[in-house]
CSV table of C-alpha atoms in Angstrom, one decimal:
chain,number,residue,atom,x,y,z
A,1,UNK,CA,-7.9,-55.9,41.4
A,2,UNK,CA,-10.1,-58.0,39.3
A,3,UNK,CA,-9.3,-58.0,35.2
A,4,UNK,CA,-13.1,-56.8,34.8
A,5,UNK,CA,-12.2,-54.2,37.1
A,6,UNK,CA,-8.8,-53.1,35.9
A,7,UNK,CA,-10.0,-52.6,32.4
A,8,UNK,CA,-13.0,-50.4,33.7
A,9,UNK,CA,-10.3,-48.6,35.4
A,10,UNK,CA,-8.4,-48.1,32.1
A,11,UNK,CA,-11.8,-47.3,29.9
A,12,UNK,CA,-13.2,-44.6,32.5
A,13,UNK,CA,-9.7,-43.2,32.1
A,14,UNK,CA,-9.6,-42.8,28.8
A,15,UNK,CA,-13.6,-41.6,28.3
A,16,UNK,CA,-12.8,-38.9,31.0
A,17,UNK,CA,-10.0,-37.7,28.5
A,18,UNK,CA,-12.8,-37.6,26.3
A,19,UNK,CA,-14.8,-35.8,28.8
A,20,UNK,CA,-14.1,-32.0,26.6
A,21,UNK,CA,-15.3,-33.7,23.4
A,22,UNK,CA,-18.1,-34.8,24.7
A,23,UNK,CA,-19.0,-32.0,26.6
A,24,UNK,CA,-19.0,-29.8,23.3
A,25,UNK,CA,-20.9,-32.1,21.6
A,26,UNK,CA,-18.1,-33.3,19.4
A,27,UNK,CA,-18.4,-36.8,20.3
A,28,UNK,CA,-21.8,-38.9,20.7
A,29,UNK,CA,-21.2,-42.4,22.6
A,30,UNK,CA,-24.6,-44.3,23.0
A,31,UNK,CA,-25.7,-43.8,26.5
A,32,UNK,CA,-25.4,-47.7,27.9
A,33,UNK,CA,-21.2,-46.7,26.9
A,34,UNK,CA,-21.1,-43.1,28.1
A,35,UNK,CA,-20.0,-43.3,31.6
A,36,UNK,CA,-21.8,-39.8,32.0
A,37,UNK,CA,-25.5,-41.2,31.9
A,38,UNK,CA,-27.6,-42.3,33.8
A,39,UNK,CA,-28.0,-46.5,34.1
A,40,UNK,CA,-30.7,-48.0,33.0
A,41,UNK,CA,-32.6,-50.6,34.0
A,42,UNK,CA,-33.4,-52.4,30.8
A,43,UNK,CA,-29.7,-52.3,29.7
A,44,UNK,CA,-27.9,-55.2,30.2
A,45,UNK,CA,-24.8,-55.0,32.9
A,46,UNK,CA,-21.7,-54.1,30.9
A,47,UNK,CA,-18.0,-52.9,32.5
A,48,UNK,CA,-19.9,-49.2,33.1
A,49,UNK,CA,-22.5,-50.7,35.3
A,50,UNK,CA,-21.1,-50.2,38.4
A,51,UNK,CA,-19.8,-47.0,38.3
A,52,UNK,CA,-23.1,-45.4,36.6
A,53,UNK,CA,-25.0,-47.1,39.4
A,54,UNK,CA,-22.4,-45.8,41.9
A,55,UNK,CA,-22.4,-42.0,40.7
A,56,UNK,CA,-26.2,-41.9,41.7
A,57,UNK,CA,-25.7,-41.9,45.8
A,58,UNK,CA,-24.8,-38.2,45.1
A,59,UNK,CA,-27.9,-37.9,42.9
A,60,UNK,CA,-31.2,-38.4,44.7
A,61,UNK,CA,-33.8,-37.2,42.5
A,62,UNK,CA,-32.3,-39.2,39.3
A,63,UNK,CA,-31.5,-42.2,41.4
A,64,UNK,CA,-35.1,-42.4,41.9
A,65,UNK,CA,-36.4,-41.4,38.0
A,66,UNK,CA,-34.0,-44.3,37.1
A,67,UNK,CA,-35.5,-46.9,39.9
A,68,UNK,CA,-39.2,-46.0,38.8
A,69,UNK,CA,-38.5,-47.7,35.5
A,70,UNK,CA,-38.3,-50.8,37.0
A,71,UNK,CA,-40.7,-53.0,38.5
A,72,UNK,CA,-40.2,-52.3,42.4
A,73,UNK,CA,-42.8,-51.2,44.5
A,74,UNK,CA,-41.2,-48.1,46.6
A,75,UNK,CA,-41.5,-45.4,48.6
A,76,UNK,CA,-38.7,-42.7,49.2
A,77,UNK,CA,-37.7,-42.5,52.6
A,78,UNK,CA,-36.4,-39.4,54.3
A,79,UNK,CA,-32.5,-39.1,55.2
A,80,UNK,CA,-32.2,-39.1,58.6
A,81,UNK,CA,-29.1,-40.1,61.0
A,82,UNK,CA,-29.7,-42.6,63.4
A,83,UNK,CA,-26.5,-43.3,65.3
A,84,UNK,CA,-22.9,-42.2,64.5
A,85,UNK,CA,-22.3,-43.4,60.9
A,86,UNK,CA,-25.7,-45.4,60.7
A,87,UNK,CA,-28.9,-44.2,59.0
A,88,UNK,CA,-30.5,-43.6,55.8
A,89,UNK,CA,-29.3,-40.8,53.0
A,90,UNK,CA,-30.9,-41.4,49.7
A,91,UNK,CA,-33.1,-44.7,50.6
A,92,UNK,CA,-36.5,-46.2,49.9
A,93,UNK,CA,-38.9,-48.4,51.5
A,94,UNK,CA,-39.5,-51.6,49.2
A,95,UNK,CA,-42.2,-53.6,49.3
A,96,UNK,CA,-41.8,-56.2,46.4
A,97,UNK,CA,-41.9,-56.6,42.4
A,98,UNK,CA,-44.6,-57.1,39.8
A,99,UNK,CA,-43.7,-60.6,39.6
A,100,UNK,CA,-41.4,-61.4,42.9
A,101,UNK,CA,-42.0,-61.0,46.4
A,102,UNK,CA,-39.7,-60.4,49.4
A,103,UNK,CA,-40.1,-62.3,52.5
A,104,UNK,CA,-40.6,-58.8,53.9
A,105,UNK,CA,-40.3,-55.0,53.5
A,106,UNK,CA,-37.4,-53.3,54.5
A,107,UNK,CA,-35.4,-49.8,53.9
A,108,UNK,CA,-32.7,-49.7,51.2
A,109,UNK,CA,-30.4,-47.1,49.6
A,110,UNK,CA,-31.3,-46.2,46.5
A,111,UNK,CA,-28.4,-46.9,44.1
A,112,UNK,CA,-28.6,-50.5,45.8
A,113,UNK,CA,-32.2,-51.0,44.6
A,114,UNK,CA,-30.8,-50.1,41.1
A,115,UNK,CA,-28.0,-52.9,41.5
A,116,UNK,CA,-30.7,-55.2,42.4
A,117,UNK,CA,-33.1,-54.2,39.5
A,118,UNK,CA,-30.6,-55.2,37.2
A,119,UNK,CA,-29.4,-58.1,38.8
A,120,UNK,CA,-32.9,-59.2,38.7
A,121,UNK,CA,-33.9,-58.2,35.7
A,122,UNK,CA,-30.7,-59.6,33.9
A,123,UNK,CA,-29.0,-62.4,35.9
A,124,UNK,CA,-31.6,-63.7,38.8
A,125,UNK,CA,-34.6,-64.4,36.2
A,126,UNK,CA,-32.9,-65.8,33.4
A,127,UNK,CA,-30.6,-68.0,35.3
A,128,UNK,CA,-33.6,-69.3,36.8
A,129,UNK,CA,-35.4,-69.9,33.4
A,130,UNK,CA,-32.3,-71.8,32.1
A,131,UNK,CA,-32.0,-73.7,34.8
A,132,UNK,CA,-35.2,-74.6,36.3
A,133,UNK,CA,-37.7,-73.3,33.3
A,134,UNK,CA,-39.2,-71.1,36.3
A,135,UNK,CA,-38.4,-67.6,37.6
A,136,UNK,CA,-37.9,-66.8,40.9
A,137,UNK,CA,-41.1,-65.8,42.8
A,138,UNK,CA,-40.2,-65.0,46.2
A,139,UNK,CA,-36.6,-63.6,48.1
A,140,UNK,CA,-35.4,-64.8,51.2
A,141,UNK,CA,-33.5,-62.2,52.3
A,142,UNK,CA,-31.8,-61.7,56.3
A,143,UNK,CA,-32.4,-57.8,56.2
A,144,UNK,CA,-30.8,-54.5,54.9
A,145,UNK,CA,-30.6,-51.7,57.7
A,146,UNK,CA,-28.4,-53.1,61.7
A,147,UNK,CA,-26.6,-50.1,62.4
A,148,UNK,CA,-22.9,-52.0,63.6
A,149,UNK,CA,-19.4,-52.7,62.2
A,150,UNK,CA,-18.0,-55.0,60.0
A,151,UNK,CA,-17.7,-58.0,61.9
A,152,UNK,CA,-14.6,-58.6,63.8
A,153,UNK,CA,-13.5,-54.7,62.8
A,154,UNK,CA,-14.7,-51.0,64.1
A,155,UNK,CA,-15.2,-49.8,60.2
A,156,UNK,CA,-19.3,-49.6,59.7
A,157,UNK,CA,-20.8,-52.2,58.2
A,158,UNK,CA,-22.4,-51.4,54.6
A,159,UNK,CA,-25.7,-52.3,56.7
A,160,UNK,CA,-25.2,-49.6,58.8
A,161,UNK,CA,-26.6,-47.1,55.8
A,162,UNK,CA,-28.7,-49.7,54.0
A,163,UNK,CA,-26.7,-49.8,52.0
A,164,UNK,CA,-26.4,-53.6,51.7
A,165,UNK,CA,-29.3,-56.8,51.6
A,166,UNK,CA,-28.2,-60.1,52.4
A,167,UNK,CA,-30.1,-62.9,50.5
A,168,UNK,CA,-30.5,-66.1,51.4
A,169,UNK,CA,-32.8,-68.5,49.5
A,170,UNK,CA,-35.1,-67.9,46.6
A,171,UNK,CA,-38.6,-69.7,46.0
A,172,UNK,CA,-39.3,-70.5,42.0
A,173,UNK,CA,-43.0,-70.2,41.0
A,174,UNK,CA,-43.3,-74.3,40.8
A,175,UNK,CA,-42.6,-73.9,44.2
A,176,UNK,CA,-39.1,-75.0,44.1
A,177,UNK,CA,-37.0,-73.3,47.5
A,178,UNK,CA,-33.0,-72.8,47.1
A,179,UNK,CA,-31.4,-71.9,50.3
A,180,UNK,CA,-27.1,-71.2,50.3
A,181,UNK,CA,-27.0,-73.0,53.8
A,182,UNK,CA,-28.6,-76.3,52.1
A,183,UNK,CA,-27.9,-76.2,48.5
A,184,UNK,CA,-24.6,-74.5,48.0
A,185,UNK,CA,-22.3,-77.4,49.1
A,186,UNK,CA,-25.7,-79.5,48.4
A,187,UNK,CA,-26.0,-82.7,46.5
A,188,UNK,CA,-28.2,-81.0,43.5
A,189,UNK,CA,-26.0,-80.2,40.9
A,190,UNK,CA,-28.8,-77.4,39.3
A,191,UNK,CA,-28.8,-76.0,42.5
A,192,UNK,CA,-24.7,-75.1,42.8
A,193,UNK,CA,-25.0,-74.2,39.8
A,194,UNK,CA,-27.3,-71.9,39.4
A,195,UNK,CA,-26.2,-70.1,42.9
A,196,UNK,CA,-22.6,-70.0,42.2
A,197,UNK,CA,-23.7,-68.1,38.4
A,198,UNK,CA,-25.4,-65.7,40.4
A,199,UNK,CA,-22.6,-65.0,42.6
A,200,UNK,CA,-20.8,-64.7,39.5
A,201,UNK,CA,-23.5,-62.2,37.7
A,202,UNK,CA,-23.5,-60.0,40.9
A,203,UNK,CA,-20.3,-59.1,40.6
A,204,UNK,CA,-20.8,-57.6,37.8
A,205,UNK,CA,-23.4,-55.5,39.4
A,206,UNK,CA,-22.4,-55.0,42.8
A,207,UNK,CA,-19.7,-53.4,44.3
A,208,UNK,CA,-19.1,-56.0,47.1
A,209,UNK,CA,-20.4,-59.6,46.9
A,210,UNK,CA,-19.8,-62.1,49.8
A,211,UNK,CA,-20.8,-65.7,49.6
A,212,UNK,CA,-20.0,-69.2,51.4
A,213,UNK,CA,-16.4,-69.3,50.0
A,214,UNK,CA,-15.5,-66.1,52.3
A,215,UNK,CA,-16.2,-67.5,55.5
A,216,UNK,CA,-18.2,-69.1,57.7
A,217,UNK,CA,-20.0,-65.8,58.5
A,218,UNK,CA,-21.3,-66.1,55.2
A,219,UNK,CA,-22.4,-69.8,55.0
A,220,UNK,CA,-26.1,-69.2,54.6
A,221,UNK,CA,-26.4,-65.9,52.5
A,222,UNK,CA,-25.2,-64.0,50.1
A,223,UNK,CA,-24.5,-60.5,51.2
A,224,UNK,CA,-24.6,-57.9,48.5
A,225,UNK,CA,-23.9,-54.2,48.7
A,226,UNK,CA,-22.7,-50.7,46.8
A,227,UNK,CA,-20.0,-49.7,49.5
A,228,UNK,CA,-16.8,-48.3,48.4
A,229,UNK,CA,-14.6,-51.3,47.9
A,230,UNK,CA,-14.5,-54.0,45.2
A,231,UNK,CA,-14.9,-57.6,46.4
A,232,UNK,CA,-16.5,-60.6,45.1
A,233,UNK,CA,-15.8,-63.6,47.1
């Protein structure tokens, strides 16, 4: 288990002893520290993030009031099974961002869109500012929804429930294109390092994040997703 991880284990632990307190009003944490509340967007990421973000797959209807104060374009989508353990239960159609495009639509779950809406918000466009003095304008991304198994394994992929979007290159408003097959063993130093501080903020957001240093499968994108199981490779 990660150290980030094992001391959010310890803190929910000891918040859910305070669970009675604050129940009865007794005790009032701010809400960015109260692992009760919803996230919020315009919060920075903090040891919580995760599991706030995670507690809304059960929760629809606030899953959605939180995603509306972002700056994603969306539409909900209706649950609906597809296949044996594929299809979509709490998802949206996304179509971009105020300020960044995606190199298409596509379906998504939810509590993944709120991952992503802070990892824009908070990692993506301020790592591009610091390093390039542009933000990101476009995503590159190799899809959300294939309804199949982990690869080499019979457990369902996270992209069987959309639950998942693996990213691959991002396009900076000067115009400027960053792709992980090219640039993250690359011979620009900005460009390794601004990729490998995003794989570093995402896990912070994400549940599971998958680079180049995994394996060859994952050479040329990032894969990013809210499943179950903690990872950040």
């Amino acid at each position: 288990m990660r150290p980030a991880r094992l001391i959010l284990t310890v803190l929910i632990l000891g918040l859910a002893g305070a669970g009675l307190a604050l129940a009865a009003g007794l005790v009032r944490l701010p809400d960015r520290w109260n692992p009760f509340a919803p996230p919020v967007i315009a919060d920075a990421p903090n040891l919580l993030t995760g599991w706030k973000i995670a507690r809304l797959k059960d929760a629809p209807d606030q899953c959605l009031t939180v995603l509306e104060t972002g700056s994603l374009a969306f539409t909900p989508v209706p649950d609906r099974q597809t296949a044996e353990s594929c299809g979509f239960r709490n998802a949206v159609r996304v179509g971009g961002a105020e300020d960044l495009r995606f190199s298409s639509g596509f379906a998504a779950s939810c509590p993944l869109m709120v991952a992503w809406s802070i990892f824009e918000r908070h990692i993506l466009q301020p790592a591009a500012r610091r390093h390039f003095a542009s933000p990101v304008a476009r995503v590159e991304h190799l899809g959300t929804y294939a309804c199949r198994p982990v690869r080499g394994g019979s457990t369902p992929s996270q992209h069987a429930t959309a639950n998942a979007i693996d990213i691959a290159g991002l396009v900076l408003a000067d115009g400027t294109r960053i792709t992980l097959a090219r640039d993250w063993s690359g011979d620009d130093a900005r460009k390794r390092a601004f990729l490998r501080e995003l794989r570093d903020g995402a896990c912070e957001v994400f549940r599971g994040v998958l680079g180049p240093d995994y394996n060859a499968a994952h050479r040329d994108h990032f894969h990013l997703d809210m499943g179950r199981w903690s990872i950040c490779r």
